[in-house]
PDB file of C-alpha atoms in Angstrom:
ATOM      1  CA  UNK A 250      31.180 -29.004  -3.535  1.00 55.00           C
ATOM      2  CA  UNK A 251      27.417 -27.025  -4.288  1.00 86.00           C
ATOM      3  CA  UNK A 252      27.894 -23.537  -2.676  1.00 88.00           C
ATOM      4  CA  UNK A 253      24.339 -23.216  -3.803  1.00 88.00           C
ATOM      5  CA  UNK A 254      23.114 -26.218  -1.681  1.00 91.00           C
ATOM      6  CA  UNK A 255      25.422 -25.112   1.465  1.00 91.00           C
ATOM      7  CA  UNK A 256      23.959 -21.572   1.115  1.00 92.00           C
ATOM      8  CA  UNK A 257      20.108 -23.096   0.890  1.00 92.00           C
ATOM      9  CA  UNK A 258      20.686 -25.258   4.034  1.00 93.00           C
ATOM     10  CA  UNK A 259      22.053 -22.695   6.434  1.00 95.00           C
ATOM     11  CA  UNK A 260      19.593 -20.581   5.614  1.00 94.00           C
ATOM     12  CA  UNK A 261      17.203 -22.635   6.320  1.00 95.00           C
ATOM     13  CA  UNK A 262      18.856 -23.601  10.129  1.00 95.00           C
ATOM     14  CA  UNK A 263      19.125 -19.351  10.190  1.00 96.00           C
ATOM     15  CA  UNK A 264      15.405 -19.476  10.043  1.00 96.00           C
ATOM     16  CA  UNK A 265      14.690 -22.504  12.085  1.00 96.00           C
ATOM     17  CA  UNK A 266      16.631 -20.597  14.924  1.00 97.00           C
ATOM     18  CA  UNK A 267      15.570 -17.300  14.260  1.00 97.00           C
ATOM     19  CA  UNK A 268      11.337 -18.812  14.613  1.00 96.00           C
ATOM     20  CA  UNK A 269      13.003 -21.138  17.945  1.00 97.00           C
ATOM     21  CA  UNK A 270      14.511 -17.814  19.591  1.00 98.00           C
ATOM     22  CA  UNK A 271      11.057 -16.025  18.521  1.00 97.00           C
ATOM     23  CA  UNK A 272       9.190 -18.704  20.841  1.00 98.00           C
ATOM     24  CA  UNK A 273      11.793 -19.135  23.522  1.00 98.00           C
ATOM     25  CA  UNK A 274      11.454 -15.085  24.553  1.00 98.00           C
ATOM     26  CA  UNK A 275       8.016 -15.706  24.187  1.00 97.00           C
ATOM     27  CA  UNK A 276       7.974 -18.386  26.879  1.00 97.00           C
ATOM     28  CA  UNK A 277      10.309 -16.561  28.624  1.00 97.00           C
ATOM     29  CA  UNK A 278       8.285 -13.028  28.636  1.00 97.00           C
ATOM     30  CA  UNK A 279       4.852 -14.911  29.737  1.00 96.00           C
ATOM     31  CA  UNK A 280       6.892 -17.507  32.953  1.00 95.00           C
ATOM     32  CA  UNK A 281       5.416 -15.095  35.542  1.00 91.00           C
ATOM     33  CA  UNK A 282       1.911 -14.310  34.345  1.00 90.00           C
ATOM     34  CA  UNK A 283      -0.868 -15.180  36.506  1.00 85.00           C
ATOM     35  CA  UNK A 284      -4.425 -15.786  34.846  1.00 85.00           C
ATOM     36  CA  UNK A 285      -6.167 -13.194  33.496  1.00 80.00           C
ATOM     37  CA  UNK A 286      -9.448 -14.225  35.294  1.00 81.00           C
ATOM     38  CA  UNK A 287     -10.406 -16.503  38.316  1.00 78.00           C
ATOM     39  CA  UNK A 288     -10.880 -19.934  36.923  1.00 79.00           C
ATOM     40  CA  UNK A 289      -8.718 -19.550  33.508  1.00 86.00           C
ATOM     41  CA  UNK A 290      -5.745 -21.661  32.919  1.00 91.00           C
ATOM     42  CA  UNK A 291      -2.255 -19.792  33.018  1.00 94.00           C
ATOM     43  CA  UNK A 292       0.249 -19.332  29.865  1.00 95.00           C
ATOM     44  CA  UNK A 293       1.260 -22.408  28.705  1.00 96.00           C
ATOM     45  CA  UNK A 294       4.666 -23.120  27.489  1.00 97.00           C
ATOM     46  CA  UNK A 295       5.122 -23.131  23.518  1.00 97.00           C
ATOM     47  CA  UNK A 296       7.631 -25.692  21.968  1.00 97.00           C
ATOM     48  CA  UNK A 297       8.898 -25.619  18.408  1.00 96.00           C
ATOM     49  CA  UNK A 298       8.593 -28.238  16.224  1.00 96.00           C
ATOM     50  CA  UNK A 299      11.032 -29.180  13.406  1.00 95.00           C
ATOM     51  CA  UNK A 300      11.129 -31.316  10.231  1.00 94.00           C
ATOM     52  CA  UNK A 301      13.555 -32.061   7.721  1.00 94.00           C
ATOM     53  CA  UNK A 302      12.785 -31.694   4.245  1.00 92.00           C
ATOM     54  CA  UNK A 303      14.858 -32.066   0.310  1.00 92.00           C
ATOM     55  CA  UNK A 304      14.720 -28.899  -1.398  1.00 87.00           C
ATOM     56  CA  UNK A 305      13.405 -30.441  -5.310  1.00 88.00           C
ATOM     57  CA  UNK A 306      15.145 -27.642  -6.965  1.00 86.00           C
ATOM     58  CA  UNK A 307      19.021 -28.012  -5.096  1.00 84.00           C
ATOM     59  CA  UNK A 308      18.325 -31.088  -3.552  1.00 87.00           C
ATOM     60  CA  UNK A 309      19.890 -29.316  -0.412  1.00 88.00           C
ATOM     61  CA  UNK A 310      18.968 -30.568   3.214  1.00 90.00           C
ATOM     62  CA  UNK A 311      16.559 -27.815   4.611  1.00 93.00           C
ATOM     63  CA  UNK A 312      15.102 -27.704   7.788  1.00 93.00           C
ATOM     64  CA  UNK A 313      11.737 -25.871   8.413  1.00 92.00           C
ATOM     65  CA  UNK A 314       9.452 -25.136  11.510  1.00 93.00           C
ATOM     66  CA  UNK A 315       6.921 -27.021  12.089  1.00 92.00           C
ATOM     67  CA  UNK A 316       3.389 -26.744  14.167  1.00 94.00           C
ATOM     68  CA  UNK A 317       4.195 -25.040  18.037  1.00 96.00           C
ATOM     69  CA  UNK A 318       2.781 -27.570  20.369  1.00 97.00           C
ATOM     70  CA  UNK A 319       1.770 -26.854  23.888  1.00 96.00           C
ATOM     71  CA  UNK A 320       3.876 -28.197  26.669  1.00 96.00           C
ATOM     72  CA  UNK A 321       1.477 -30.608  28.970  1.00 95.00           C
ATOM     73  CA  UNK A 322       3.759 -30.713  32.301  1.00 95.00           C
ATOM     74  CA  UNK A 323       1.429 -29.653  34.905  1.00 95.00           C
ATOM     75  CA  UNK A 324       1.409 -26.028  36.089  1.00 95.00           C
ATOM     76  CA  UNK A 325       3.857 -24.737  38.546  1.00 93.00           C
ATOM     77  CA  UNK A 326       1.536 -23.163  41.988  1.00 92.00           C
ATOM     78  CA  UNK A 327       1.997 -20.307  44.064  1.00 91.00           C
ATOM     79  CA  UNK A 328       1.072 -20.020  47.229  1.00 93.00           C
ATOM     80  CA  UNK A 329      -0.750 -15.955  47.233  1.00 89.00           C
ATOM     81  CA  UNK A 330      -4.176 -16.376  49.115  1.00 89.00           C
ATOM     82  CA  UNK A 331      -5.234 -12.364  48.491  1.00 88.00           C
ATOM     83  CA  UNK A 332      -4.934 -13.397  44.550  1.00 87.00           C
ATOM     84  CA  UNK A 333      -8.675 -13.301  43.291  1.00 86.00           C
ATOM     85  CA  UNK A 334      -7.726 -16.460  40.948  1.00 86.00           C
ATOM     86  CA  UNK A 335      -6.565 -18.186  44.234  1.00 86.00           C
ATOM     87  CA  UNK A 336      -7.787 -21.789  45.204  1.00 86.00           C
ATOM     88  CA  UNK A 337      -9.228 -23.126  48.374  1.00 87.00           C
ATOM     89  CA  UNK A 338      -5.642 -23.422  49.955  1.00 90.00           C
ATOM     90  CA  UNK A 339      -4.709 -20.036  48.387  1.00 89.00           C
ATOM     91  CA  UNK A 340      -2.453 -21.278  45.719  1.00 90.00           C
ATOM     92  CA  UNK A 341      -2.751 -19.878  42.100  1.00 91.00           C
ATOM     93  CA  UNK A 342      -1.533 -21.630  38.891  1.00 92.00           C
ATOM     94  CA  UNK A 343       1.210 -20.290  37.274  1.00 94.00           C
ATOM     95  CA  UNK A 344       2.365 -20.937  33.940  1.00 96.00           C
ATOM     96  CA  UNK A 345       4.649 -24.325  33.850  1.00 96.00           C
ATOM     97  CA  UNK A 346       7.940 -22.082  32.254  1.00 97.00           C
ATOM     98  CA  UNK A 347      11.023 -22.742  33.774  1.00 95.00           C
ATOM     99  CA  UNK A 348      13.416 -19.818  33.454  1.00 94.00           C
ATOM    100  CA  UNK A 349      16.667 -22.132  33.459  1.00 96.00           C
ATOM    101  CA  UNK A 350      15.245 -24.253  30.680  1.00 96.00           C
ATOM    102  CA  UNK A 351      14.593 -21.703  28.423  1.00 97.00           C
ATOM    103  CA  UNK A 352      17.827 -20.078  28.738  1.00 97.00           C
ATOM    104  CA  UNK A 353      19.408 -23.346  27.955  1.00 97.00           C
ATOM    105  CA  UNK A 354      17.287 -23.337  25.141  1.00 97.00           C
ATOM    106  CA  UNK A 355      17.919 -19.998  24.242  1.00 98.00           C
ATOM    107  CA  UNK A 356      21.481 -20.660  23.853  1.00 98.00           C
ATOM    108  CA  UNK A 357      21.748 -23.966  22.406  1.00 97.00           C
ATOM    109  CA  UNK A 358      19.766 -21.882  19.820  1.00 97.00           C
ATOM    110  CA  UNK A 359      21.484 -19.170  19.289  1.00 98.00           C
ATOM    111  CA  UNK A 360      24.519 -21.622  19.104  1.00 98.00           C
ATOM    112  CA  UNK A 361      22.792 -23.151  16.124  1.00 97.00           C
ATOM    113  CA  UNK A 362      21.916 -19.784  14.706  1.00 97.00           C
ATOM    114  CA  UNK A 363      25.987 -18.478  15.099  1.00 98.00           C
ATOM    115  CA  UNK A 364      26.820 -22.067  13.476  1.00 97.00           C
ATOM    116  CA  UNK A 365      24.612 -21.423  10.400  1.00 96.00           C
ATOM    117  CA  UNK A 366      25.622 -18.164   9.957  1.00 97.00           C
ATOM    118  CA  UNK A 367      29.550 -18.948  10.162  1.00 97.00           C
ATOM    119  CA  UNK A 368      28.434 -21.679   7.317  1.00 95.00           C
ATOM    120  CA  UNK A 369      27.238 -19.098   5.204  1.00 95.00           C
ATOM    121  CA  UNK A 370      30.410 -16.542   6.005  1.00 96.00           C
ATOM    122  CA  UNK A 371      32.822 -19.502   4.937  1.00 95.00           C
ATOM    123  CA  UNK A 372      30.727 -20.717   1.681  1.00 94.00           C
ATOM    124  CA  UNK A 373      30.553 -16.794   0.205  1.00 94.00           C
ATOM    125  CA  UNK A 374      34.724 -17.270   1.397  1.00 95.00           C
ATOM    126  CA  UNK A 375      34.896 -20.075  -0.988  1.00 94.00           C
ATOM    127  CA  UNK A 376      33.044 -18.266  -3.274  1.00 93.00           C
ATOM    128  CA  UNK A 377      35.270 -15.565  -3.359  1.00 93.00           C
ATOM    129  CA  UNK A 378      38.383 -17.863  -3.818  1.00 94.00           C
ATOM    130  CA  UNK A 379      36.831 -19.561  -6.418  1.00 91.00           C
ATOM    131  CA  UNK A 380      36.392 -16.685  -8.408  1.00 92.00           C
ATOM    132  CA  UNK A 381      39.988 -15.198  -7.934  1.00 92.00           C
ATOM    133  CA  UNK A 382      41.371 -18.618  -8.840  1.00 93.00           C
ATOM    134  CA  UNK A 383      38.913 -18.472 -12.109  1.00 92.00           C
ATOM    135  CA  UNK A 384      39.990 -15.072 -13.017  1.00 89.00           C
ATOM    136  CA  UNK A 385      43.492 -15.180 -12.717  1.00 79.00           C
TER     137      UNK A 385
END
């Protein structure tokens, strides 16, 4: 077994996460905001791309963030007629977040993120053992 490949993969995945949660809270802090001005277009929601790539040096399994794309689901309305960014039939365009998703998504990634981290706790483990069993 390569503790050194183990170690370079889940950190990778700990950084994956850690740039997934980033966007996720992001989403998450911008599902209520209206425009900013009468005829803009609301927040739209972010989602993280991945991509799996062969570290040359380890030859490890790493996992990197890719570009954010922009969901294209259509915006979610609200019906607020006093709203200066308000339509004809009084509705406003709100930002196309749904709060359920992204908690899902929040903790299927921080899942992930525990996962990677309990990789690297159990590697530096073997590690240890390793090393006892060497020096005795």
């Amino acid at each position: 077994m390569d503790f050194l490949k183990s170690l370079t993969t889940a950190a990778s995945g700990l950084k994956a996460q850690s740039s997934r949660m980033r966007i996720i809270a992001e989403n998450i802090a911008n599902a209520d905001s209206a425009p900013a001005t009468p005829g803009a277009e609301p927040y739209r929601r972010k989602i993280p791309t991945f991509s799996s790539q062969v570290d040359r040096e380890t030859g490890a399994a790493l996992i990197e963030t890719g570009r954010v794309r922009r969901d294209t689901a259509p915006f979610r309305t609200k019906y607020d007629p006093g709203n200066p960014n308000a339509n004809a039939k009084g509705e406003v365009a709100m930002p196309n977040v749904n709060g359920l998703i992204e908690n899902m998504d929040m903790r299927e990634a921080q899942r992930s993120y525990e996962a990677n981290l309990n990789m690297i706790t159990a590697t530096r483990r073997m590690v240890a053992k390793t090393l006892e069993i060497l020096k005795a």
